[in-house]
């Protein structure tokens, strides 16, 4: 069965981190303790997967099934959950079970609302026989009012135990979401079948139940969402960090001076790339948050202007003002998009400039010069050097005997690495031909999408018409029912105005989310390959050095096994992240 990457990747990273700390404890070198302090397998705060829906939709069963029965969930045919219950999944993921909503218990709705606001992923559960007007209202609320469209997965549970015509529930969900939210995915599964399969002793029956449940499809869809929202890019960084630290540890255990110099150099290269990629990702997340804030502020300002005109009668002057406010909104939103592109370009320039500086420091390090000098008497850079560390390193390497077989490839890679990342150039990000230069040039093309705020304005206009009807009702109420009827009409009008404002802001934020998420996916698709390509080259040279060693200690074998596993997990994660990034949100 497939794993939920939110959980499994972090679990493997934590296990690898524990193994690496134990291995480092066995290295008799002053730097080993420092390396152990740098081991941190966490990517970010623990993800929260919140399950919501009406009572008896099977939320608790889904939690138990997704954890392969590990979660101690109480399952009952009655309304089993009347509080928000959090299940700690191995200290890595928080699964949140909420009370059934729209049951007439206001407290249940309030509890579910609080949990949903903080959700990283919402699993909205329905069944073939239970998706009525109350469920439609709640789904719309989650997707539109709470702005969870990109983080919501509709789960049609109990699909094998309850009959429904093909396509009926899918059509109902699409109709409930309406135009603009059709990208919210739906998965059909049966958690009860999966749990029954777990209890089966007969292997064939067990596999049949598990396959029939379609829980694998649900897990895969969760992984696709975490990839498209950029979460997998963050989970990748701890694995790269573990690999880099392991390489540094292997250099400490190497007995041959030339091997030690080369492994130390490769470890510095990988560490520099890993730290820089992590900072780029953190900056992209900050830019996204700032962009969404600016977009909402523009929508709020537009709503304020429209509300100020509510009491004005229809006239050509009023229409001109609305057109002017619409133009201001368009300009503000497109201006925010332009600033996003400019800031993204600037941050990449700065990050690649800083990386170029690190590469030049690596280029000037004694180990680098010694490796370049291997087997090349005419390139004896140490002969003219006053650097005591450099002379000492060179002497120990030359005393070790013949030039190793891996030396030519290592020297070639060093020169390629320096050329690729602009070492020696006055400004790497602007130096023609460098990988950073090419990426920065491309970034501007990723932010060409423009807002279409008139769609939001149309939504506001329709609700505005209803508000006008309410204002007419106010006049009638004064004549017929007096003060009480007038107050009721005023309340109704205010509700409609609030609905208009919410619809406007939600539509703008939806568009803003689509624009920024697609742009940042494009950035990652172009940035990640240059880093993964460099990692692959570093690993190739590293593997050649390790393969050439005459003998290996148990400690070095363990370090190599840790590094190999970290690379395997990272490679699978990278492939999925890039694949889902190109396809966009499922």
PDB file of N, CA, C and O in Angstrom, residues 442-466:
ATOM      1  N   UNK A 442      14.483  33.834 -16.476  1.00  0.00           N
ATOM      2  CA  UNK A 442      13.209  33.166 -16.736  1.00  0.00           C
ATOM      3  C   UNK A 442      12.112  33.558 -15.753  1.00  0.00           C
ATOM      4  O   UNK A 442      10.928  33.462 -16.069  1.00  0.00           O
ATOM      5  N   UNK A 443      12.496  33.997 -14.569  1.00  0.00           N
ATOM      6  CA  UNK A 443      11.512  34.224 -13.518  1.00  0.00           C
ATOM      7  C   UNK A 443      10.450  35.222 -13.942  1.00  0.00           C
ATOM      8  O   UNK A 443       9.260  35.054 -13.661  1.00  0.00           O
ATOM      9  N   UNK A 444      10.866  36.274 -14.626  1.00  0.00           N
ATOM     10  CA  UNK A 444       9.904  37.294 -15.033  1.00  0.00           C
ATOM     11  C   UNK A 444       8.766  36.753 -15.861  1.00  0.00           C
ATOM     12  O   UNK A 444       7.650  37.294 -15.832  1.00  0.00           O
ATOM     13  N   UNK A 445       9.000  35.675 -16.599  1.00  0.00           N
ATOM     14  CA  UNK A 445       7.948  35.108 -17.450  1.00  0.00           C
ATOM     15  C   UNK A 445       6.899  34.347 -16.638  1.00  0.00           C
ATOM     16  O   UNK A 445       5.812  34.082 -17.138  1.00  0.00           O
ATOM     17  N   UNK A 446       7.222  33.984 -15.392  1.00  0.00           N
ATOM     18  CA  UNK A 446       6.305  33.171 -14.613  1.00  0.00           C
ATOM     19  C   UNK A 446       5.195  34.000 -13.972  1.00  0.00           C
ATOM     20  O   UNK A 446       4.254  33.451 -13.424  1.00  0.00           O
ATOM     21  N   UNK A 447       5.327  35.313 -14.006  1.00  0.00           N
ATOM     22  CA  UNK A 447       4.367  36.168 -13.315  1.00  0.00           C
ATOM     23  C   UNK A 447       3.574  37.019 -14.291  1.00  0.00           C
ATOM     24  O   UNK A 447       3.169  38.128 -13.987  1.00  0.00           O
ATOM     25  N   UNK A 448       3.347  36.483 -15.463  1.00  0.00           N
ATOM     26  CA  UNK A 448       2.624  37.248 -16.469  1.00  0.00           C
ATOM     27  C   UNK A 448       1.116  37.178 -16.333  1.00  0.00           C
ATOM     28  O   UNK A 448       0.402  37.902 -17.001  1.00  0.00           O
ATOM     29  N   UNK A 449       0.619  36.297 -15.463  1.00  0.00           N
ATOM     30  CA  UNK A 449      -0.830  36.162 -15.308  1.00  0.00           C
ATOM     31  C   UNK A 449      -1.426  37.438 -14.735  1.00  0.00           C
ATOM     32  O   UNK A 449      -0.862  38.054 -13.844  1.00  0.00           O
ATOM     33  N   UNK A 450      -2.552  37.830 -15.283  1.00  0.00           N
ATOM     34  CA  UNK A 450      -3.231  39.039 -14.825  1.00  0.00           C
ATOM     35  C   UNK A 450      -4.515  38.660 -14.087  1.00  0.00           C
ATOM     36  O   UNK A 450      -5.156  37.655 -14.379  1.00  0.00           O
ATOM     37  N   UNK A 451      -4.882  39.493 -13.148  1.00  0.00           N
ATOM     38  CA  UNK A 451      -6.152  39.308 -12.471  1.00  0.00           C
ATOM     39  C   UNK A 451      -7.309  39.598 -13.412  1.00  0.00           C
ATOM     40  O   UNK A 451      -7.175  40.344 -14.374  1.00  0.00           O
ATOM     41  N   UNK A 452      -8.432  39.019 -13.084  1.00  0.00           N
ATOM     42  CA  UNK A 452      -9.677  39.329 -13.789  1.00  0.00           C
ATOM     43  C   UNK A 452     -10.705  39.747 -12.743  1.00  0.00           C
ATOM     44  O   UNK A 452     -11.684  39.046 -12.491  1.00  0.00           O
ATOM     45  N   UNK A 453     -10.450  40.871 -12.093  1.00  0.00           N
ATOM     46  CA  UNK A 453     -11.308  41.235 -10.963  1.00  0.00           C
ATOM     47  C   UNK A 453     -12.735  41.542 -11.354  1.00  0.00           C
ATOM     48  O   UNK A 453     -13.616  41.592 -10.493  1.00  0.00           O
ATOM     49  N   UNK A 454     -12.993  41.748 -12.647  1.00  0.00           N
ATOM     50  CA  UNK A 454     -14.379  42.003 -13.036  1.00  0.00           C
ATOM     51  C   UNK A 454     -15.278  40.812 -12.688  1.00  0.00           C
ATOM     52  O   UNK A 454     -16.469  40.964 -12.522  1.00  0.00           O
ATOM     53  N   UNK A 455     -14.698  39.623 -12.602  1.00  0.00           N
ATOM     54  CA  UNK A 455     -15.489  38.475 -12.174  1.00  0.00           C
ATOM     55  C   UNK A 455     -15.999  38.683 -10.749  1.00  0.00           C
ATOM     56  O   UNK A 455     -17.142  38.404 -10.427  1.00  0.00           O
ATOM     57  N   UNK A 456     -15.118  39.189  -9.899  1.00  0.00           N
ATOM     58  CA  UNK A 456     -15.529  39.477  -8.535  1.00  0.00           C
ATOM     59  C   UNK A 456     -16.548  40.600  -8.507  1.00  0.00           C
ATOM     60  O   UNK A 456     -17.502  40.578  -7.723  1.00  0.00           O
ATOM     61  N   UNK A 457     -16.357  41.590  -9.350  1.00  0.00           N
ATOM     62  CA  UNK A 457     -17.283  42.715  -9.397  1.00  0.00           C
ATOM     63  C   UNK A 457     -18.671  42.239  -9.811  1.00  0.00           C
ATOM     64  O   UNK A 457     -19.682  42.693  -9.296  1.00  0.00           O
ATOM     65  N   UNK A 458     -18.727  41.306 -10.733  1.00  0.00           N
ATOM     66  CA  UNK A 458     -20.026  40.789 -11.157  1.00  0.00           C
ATOM     67  C   UNK A 458     -20.720  40.080 -10.009  1.00  0.00           C
ATOM     68  O   UNK A 458     -21.927  40.213  -9.823  1.00  0.00           O
ATOM     69  N   UNK A 459     -19.961  39.328  -9.239  1.00  0.00           N
ATOM     70  CA  UNK A 459     -20.546  38.684  -8.069  1.00  0.00           C
ATOM     71  C   UNK A 459     -21.098  39.744  -7.129  1.00  0.00           C
ATOM     72  O   UNK A 459     -22.220  39.663  -6.647  1.00  0.00           O
ATOM     73  N   UNK A 460     -20.304  40.770  -6.875  1.00  0.00           N
ATOM     74  CA  UNK A 460     -20.735  41.842  -5.982  1.00  0.00           C
ATOM     75  C   UNK A 460     -21.958  42.551  -6.537  1.00  0.00           C
ATOM     76  O   UNK A 460     -22.853  42.949  -5.792  1.00  0.00           O
ATOM     77  N   UNK A 461     -22.018  42.731  -7.841  1.00  0.00           N
ATOM     78  CA  UNK A 461     -23.123  43.443  -8.464  1.00  0.00           C
ATOM     79  C   UNK A 461     -24.430  42.673  -8.263  1.00  0.00           C
ATOM     80  O   UNK A 461     -25.461  43.253  -7.953  1.00  0.00           O
ATOM     81  N   UNK A 462     -24.355  41.339  -8.416  1.00  0.00           N
ATOM     82  CA  UNK A 462     -25.575  40.544  -8.236  1.00  0.00           C
ATOM     83  C   UNK A 462     -26.089  40.654  -6.802  1.00  0.00           C
ATOM     84  O   UNK A 462     -27.269  40.842  -6.558  1.00  0.00           O
ATOM     85  N   UNK A 463     -25.178  40.550  -5.844  1.00  0.00           N
ATOM     86  CA  UNK A 463     -25.589  40.656  -4.449  1.00  0.00           C
ATOM     87  C   UNK A 463     -26.026  42.086  -4.151  1.00  0.00           C
ATOM     88  O   UNK A 463     -26.933  42.330  -3.369  1.00  0.00           O
ATOM     89  N   UNK A 464     -25.393  43.045  -4.814  1.00  0.00           N
ATOM     90  CA  UNK A 464     -25.780  44.436  -4.638  1.00  0.00           C
ATOM     91  C   UNK A 464     -27.219  44.673  -5.061  1.00  0.00           C
ATOM     92  O   UNK A 464     -27.952  45.435  -4.436  1.00  0.00           O
ATOM     93  N   UNK A 465     -27.640  44.014  -6.119  1.00  0.00           N
ATOM     94  CA  UNK A 465     -29.022  44.154  -6.557  1.00  0.00           C
ATOM     95  C   UNK A 465     -29.974  43.650  -5.477  1.00  0.00           C
ATOM     96  O   UNK A 465     -31.016  44.247  -5.226  1.00  0.00           O
ATOM     97  N   UNK A 466     -29.590  42.565  -4.837  1.00  0.00           N
ATOM     98  CA  UNK A 466     -30.430  42.049  -3.762  1.00  0.00           C
ATOM     99  C   UNK A 466     -30.496  43.047  -2.614  1.00  0.00           C
ATOM    100  O   UNK A 466     -31.536  43.234  -1.986  1.00  0.00           O
TER     101      UNK A 466
END
